[in-house]
Amino acid sequence: MTATLMDGNLLRDETVARLRAEIEALGNPHVCLATVLVGDDRPSQIYVRNKHKKAAEAGMASKHVELPPTATQAEVEAAVRELAADPTVHGILVQLPLPAGLDEEAVLDLVPVDKDVDGLTEASMGRLMRGREGHVPCTPKGVLRLLERYGIPTSGQRAVVIGRSSLVGLPLAVLLARKGIDATVTLAHSRTKDLVTVCRDADIIIGAAGIARLITAEHVKPGATVIDVGVSRTEAGIVGDVDFDSVQAIAGAITPMPGGTGPMTIACLLENTLEAARMLGTVPR
Ligand code: NAD
């Protein structure tokens, strides 16, 4: 058996084309994503560049603010405050992590909830927990989109999310358990005992621990869906949490790495940016 490949590049391209068509049908209103990058981390620079490239393909404007690694807390906060007050900016993304010594929470606190297209602020997380309308974090949302697109049943299914960060694992677990998605969710983490046994019962396994090849064939029930969020940089290149070669032989569906959840994170960022323009009244609902 060979697993169905859940192609994130393909679904991202479909999403970008759909957003472009929606924006064109609205008469090409100005919809703008702003990014803030502090420091000279190479992977972060590449992520941000891709976000701008895909925003342009979707028919959106974008703005980029770059600050040196020596930027002070006050300088970073001033940049975010300016974007927050700018009526021509709809979405604000602060590329994380910020260089050591800067207070991320204080910076995120300055992003207005409607412009918080990353869905990471306290207010967005509160909306998510309360089931209210708001921006859902992009990586978890991308995982849901992949499940939908590939027709993976979730209702009453057992899902294991590995990793409990507020960026990925925790919101994803909440979303999977939500009414309408209705999975029975286990949230595993670094203190979980016997991860193999926990995973072997699961219909859906999502690796978001950042541990290279943590999930092997022995974790996977035949036919289960396996989604890889983790990104580890090793000497052999970029490696996910899933040992792709062994797992694809047993899984029913699997994401490639790269080309799975990464592109979907960008697609969902752009979805959220158009939604932000709606929330802010620039674009009709
Ligand atoms: P994090 O370091 O904040 O969280 C990692 C989580 O994994 C923690 O909750 C920890 O308890 C858990 N964990 C660590 N070791 C474990 C183990 N041996 N067994 C089980 N659980 C373990 O990381 P994060 O920000 O949530 O990111 C997770 C991974 O996803 C990273 O590799 C990151 O690069 C990647 N990521 C990918 C995308 C994407 O678009 N594909 C987006 C964001 C993050």
PDB file of N, CA, C and O and ligand atoms in Angstrom, residues 139 162-165 167-168 188-190 195 208-211 214 229-231 261-262 265, ligand 1:
ATOM      1  N   THR A 139      -0.795  27.803  10.875  1.00  0.00           N
ATOM      2  CA  THR A 139      -0.352  26.410  10.688  1.00  0.00           C
ATOM      3  C   THR A 139      -1.455  25.414  11.068  1.00  0.00           C
ATOM      4  O   THR A 139      -1.756  24.505  10.282  1.00  0.00           O
ATOM      5  N   ILE A 162       1.022  15.844  18.518  1.00  0.00           N
ATOM      6  CA  ILE A 162       2.265  15.742  19.305  1.00  0.00           C
ATOM      7  C   ILE A 162       2.928  17.112  19.329  1.00  0.00           C
ATOM      8  O   ILE A 162       3.365  17.614  18.284  1.00  0.00           O
ATOM      9  N   GLY A 163       2.962  17.715  20.507  1.00  0.00           N
ATOM     10  CA  GLY A 163       3.489  19.080  20.673  1.00  0.00           C
ATOM     11  C   GLY A 163       2.372  19.965  21.193  1.00  0.00           C
ATOM     12  O   GLY A 163       1.246  19.903  20.690  1.00  0.00           O
ATOM     13  N   ARG A 164       2.667  20.773  22.201  1.00  0.00           N
ATOM     14  CA  ARG A 164       1.604  21.556  22.852  1.00  0.00           C
ATOM     15  C   ARG A 164       1.899  23.057  22.853  1.00  0.00           C
ATOM     16  O   ARG A 164       1.470  23.784  23.748  1.00  0.00           O
ATOM     17  N   SER A 165       2.645  23.529  21.858  1.00  0.00           N
ATOM     18  CA  SER A 165       2.960  24.965  21.851  1.00  0.00           C
ATOM     19  C   SER A 165       1.709  25.777  21.547  1.00  0.00           C
ATOM     20  O   SER A 165       0.765  25.285  20.917  1.00  0.00           O
ATOM     21  N   LEU A 167       1.675  28.090  19.511  1.00  0.00           N
ATOM     22  CA  LEU A 167       1.743  28.404  18.072  1.00  0.00           C
ATOM     23  C   LEU A 167       1.055  27.327  17.235  1.00  0.00           C
ATOM     24  O   LEU A 167       0.349  27.633  16.275  1.00  0.00           O
ATOM     25  N   VAL A 168       1.269  26.073  17.590  1.00  0.00           N
ATOM     26  CA  VAL A 168       0.773  24.985  16.737  1.00  0.00           C
ATOM     27  C   VAL A 168      -0.089  23.968  17.511  1.00  0.00           C
ATOM     28  O   VAL A 168      -1.300  23.860  17.289  1.00  0.00           O
ATOM     29  N   ALA A 188      -0.282  15.089  23.005  1.00  0.00           N
ATOM     30  CA  ALA A 188       0.938  14.472  23.537  1.00  0.00           C
ATOM     31  C   ALA A 188       2.067  15.503  23.563  1.00  0.00           C
ATOM     32  O   ALA A 188       2.048  16.472  22.797  1.00  0.00           O
ATOM     33  N   HIS A 189       3.035  15.293  24.425  1.00  0.00           N
ATOM     34  CA  HIS A 189       4.128  16.258  24.576  1.00  0.00           C
ATOM     35  C   HIS A 189       5.369  15.554  25.112  1.00  0.00           C
ATOM     36  O   HIS A 189       5.396  14.317  25.186  1.00  0.00           O
ATOM     37  N   SER A 190       6.353  16.341  25.507  1.00  0.00           N
ATOM     38  CA  SER A 190       7.652  15.744  25.870  1.00  0.00           C
ATOM     39  C   SER A 190       7.569  14.830  27.099  1.00  0.00           C
ATOM     40  O   SER A 190       8.442  14.002  27.301  1.00  0.00           O
ATOM     41  N   LEU A 195       4.722   6.942  23.738  1.00  0.00           N
ATOM     42  CA  LEU A 195       4.114   7.622  22.585  1.00  0.00           C
ATOM     43  C   LEU A 195       3.641   6.625  21.517  1.00  0.00           C
ATOM     44  O   LEU A 195       2.628   6.847  20.851  1.00  0.00           O
ATOM     45  N   ALA A 208       4.068  17.756  15.649  1.00  0.00           N
ATOM     46  CA  ALA A 208       4.436  19.176  15.760  1.00  0.00           C
ATOM     47  C   ALA A 208       5.374  19.351  16.945  1.00  0.00           C
ATOM     48  O   ALA A 208       5.200  20.235  17.780  1.00  0.00           O
ATOM     49  N   ALA A 209       6.384  18.471  17.007  1.00  0.00           N
ATOM     50  CA  ALA A 209       7.323  18.510  18.135  1.00  0.00           C
ATOM     51  C   ALA A 209       8.671  19.113  17.729  1.00  0.00           C
ATOM     52  O   ALA A 209       9.408  19.600  18.573  1.00  0.00           O
ATOM     53  N   GLY A 210       8.986  19.054  16.452  1.00  0.00           N
ATOM     54  CA  GLY A 210      10.297  19.547  16.016  1.00  0.00           C
ATOM     55  C   GLY A 210      11.410  18.575  16.341  1.00  0.00           C
ATOM     56  O   GLY A 210      12.554  18.968  16.550  1.00  0.00           O
ATOM     57  N   ILE A 211      11.068  17.276  16.402  1.00  0.00           N
ATOM     58  CA  ILE A 211      12.077  16.231  16.641  1.00  0.00           C
ATOM     59  C   ILE A 211      12.179  15.394  15.363  1.00  0.00           C
ATOM     60  O   ILE A 211      11.199  14.733  14.980  1.00  0.00           O
ATOM     61  N   LEU A 214      10.654  11.571  14.552  1.00  0.00           N
ATOM     62  CA  LEU A 214      10.104  11.038  15.812  1.00  0.00           C
ATOM     63  C   LEU A 214       9.066   9.943  15.551  1.00  0.00           C
ATOM     64  O   LEU A 214       8.973   8.966  16.288  1.00  0.00           O
ATOM     65  N   VAL A 229       4.220  18.521  10.758  1.00  0.00           N
ATOM     66  CA  VAL A 229       4.404  19.968  10.904  1.00  0.00           C
ATOM     67  C   VAL A 229       5.861  20.287  11.237  1.00  0.00           C
ATOM     68  O   VAL A 229       6.377  21.330  10.860  1.00  0.00           O
ATOM     69  N   GLY A 230       6.523  19.379  11.898  1.00  0.00           N
ATOM     70  CA  GLY A 230       7.876  19.638  12.411  1.00  0.00           C
ATOM     71  C   GLY A 230       8.881  19.953  11.313  1.00  0.00           C
ATOM     72  O   GLY A 230       8.809  19.421  10.212  1.00  0.00           O
ATOM     73  N   VAL A 231       9.790  20.836  11.648  1.00  0.00           N
ATOM     74  CA  VAL A 231      10.880  21.174  10.725  1.00  0.00           C
ATOM     75  C   VAL A 231      12.180  21.125  11.530  1.00  0.00           C
ATOM     76  O   VAL A 231      12.355  21.903  12.468  1.00  0.00           O
ATOM     77  N   THR A 261       2.682  20.934   5.075  1.00  0.00           N
ATOM     78  CA  THR A 261       2.066  21.943   5.940  1.00  0.00           C
ATOM     79  C   THR A 261       2.673  23.345   5.754  1.00  0.00           C
ATOM     80  O   THR A 261       1.984  24.339   5.998  1.00  0.00           O
ATOM     81  N   GLY A 262       3.940  23.418   5.336  1.00  0.00           N
ATOM     82  CA  GLY A 262       4.600  24.731   5.183  1.00  0.00           C
ATOM     83  C   GLY A 262       3.863  25.642   4.210  1.00  0.00           C
ATOM     84  O   GLY A 262       3.479  26.766   4.554  1.00  0.00           O
ATOM     85  N   THR A 265       0.609  26.960   5.512  1.00  0.00           N
ATOM     86  CA  THR A 265       0.698  28.033   6.511  1.00  0.00           C
ATOM     87  C   THR A 265       0.601  29.383   5.795  1.00  0.00           C
ATOM     88  O   THR A 265      -0.107  30.297   6.230  1.00  0.00           O
TER      89      THR A 265
HETATM   90  P1  NAD B   1       7.954  24.282  20.321  1.00  0.00           P
HETATM   91  O1  NAD B   1       9.391  23.931  20.529  1.00  0.00           O
HETATM   92  O2  NAD B   1       7.378  25.505  20.925  1.00  0.00           O
HETATM   93  O3  NAD B   1       7.054  23.065  20.827  1.00  0.00           O
HETATM   94  C1  NAD B   1       7.437  21.739  20.653  1.00  0.00           C
HETATM   95  C2  NAD B   1       6.497  20.848  21.424  1.00  0.00           C
HETATM   96  O4  NAD B   1       6.874  19.509  21.191  1.00  0.00           O
HETATM   97  C3  NAD B   1       6.505  21.057  22.927  1.00  0.00           C
HETATM   98  O5  NAD B   1       5.160  21.199  23.357  1.00  0.00           O
HETATM   99  C4  NAD B   1       7.107  19.773  23.495  1.00  0.00           C
HETATM  100  O6  NAD B   1       6.445  19.332  24.673  1.00  0.00           O
HETATM  101  C5  NAD B   1       6.857  18.780  22.380  1.00  0.00           C
HETATM  102  N1  NAD B   1       7.923  17.771  22.340  1.00  0.00           N
HETATM  103  C6  NAD B   1       9.252  17.981  22.354  1.00  0.00           C
HETATM  104  N2  NAD B   1       9.903  16.797  22.326  1.00  0.00           N
HETATM  105  C7  NAD B   1       8.967  15.842  22.282  1.00  0.00           C
HETATM  106  C8  NAD B   1       9.020  14.417  22.246  1.00  0.00           C
HETATM  107  N3  NAD B   1      10.171  13.765  22.232  1.00  0.00           N
HETATM  108  N4  NAD B   1       7.862  13.741  22.235  1.00  0.00           N
HETATM  109  C9  NAD B   1       6.678  14.397  22.232  1.00  0.00           C
HETATM  110  N5  NAD B   1       6.574  15.740  22.256  1.00  0.00           N
HETATM  111  C10 NAD B   1       7.708  16.449  22.295  1.00  0.00           C
HETATM  112  O7  NAD B   1       7.762  24.267  18.754  1.00  0.00           O
HETATM  113  P2  NAD B   1       6.580  24.864  17.812  1.00  0.00           P
HETATM  114  O8  NAD B   1       6.769  26.311  17.648  1.00  0.00           O
HETATM  115  O9  NAD B   1       5.250  24.328  18.231  1.00  0.00           O
HETATM  116  O10 NAD B   1       6.983  24.149  16.455  1.00  0.00           O
HETATM  117  C11 NAD B   1       6.973  22.734  16.365  1.00  0.00           C
HETATM  118  C12 NAD B   1       7.671  22.336  15.100  1.00  0.00           C
HETATM  119  O11 NAD B   1       6.875  22.777  13.989  1.00  0.00           O
HETATM  120  C13 NAD B   1       9.048  22.953  14.894  1.00  0.00           C
HETATM  121  O12 NAD B   1       9.859  22.021  14.239  1.00  0.00           O
HETATM  122  C14 NAD B   1       8.778  24.144  13.984  1.00  0.00           C
HETATM  123  O13 NAD B   1       9.891  24.469  13.197  1.00  0.00           O
HETATM  124  C15 NAD B   1       7.670  23.575  13.135  1.00  0.00           C
HETATM  125  N6  NAD B   1       6.761  24.564  12.534  1.00  0.00           N
HETATM  126  C16 NAD B   1       6.365  24.313  11.268  1.00  0.00           C
HETATM  127  C17 NAD B   1       5.463  25.155  10.655  1.00  0.00           C
HETATM  128  C18 NAD B   1       4.994  24.831   9.284  1.00  0.00           C
HETATM  129  O14 NAD B   1       4.429  25.691   8.633  1.00  0.00           O
HETATM  130  N7  NAD B   1       5.182  23.589   8.813  1.00  0.00           N
HETATM  131  C19 NAD B   1       4.977  26.280  11.327  1.00  0.00           C
HETATM  132  C20 NAD B   1       5.371  26.496  12.643  1.00  0.00           C
HETATM  133  C21 NAD B   1       6.269  25.603  13.239  1.00  0.00           C
END
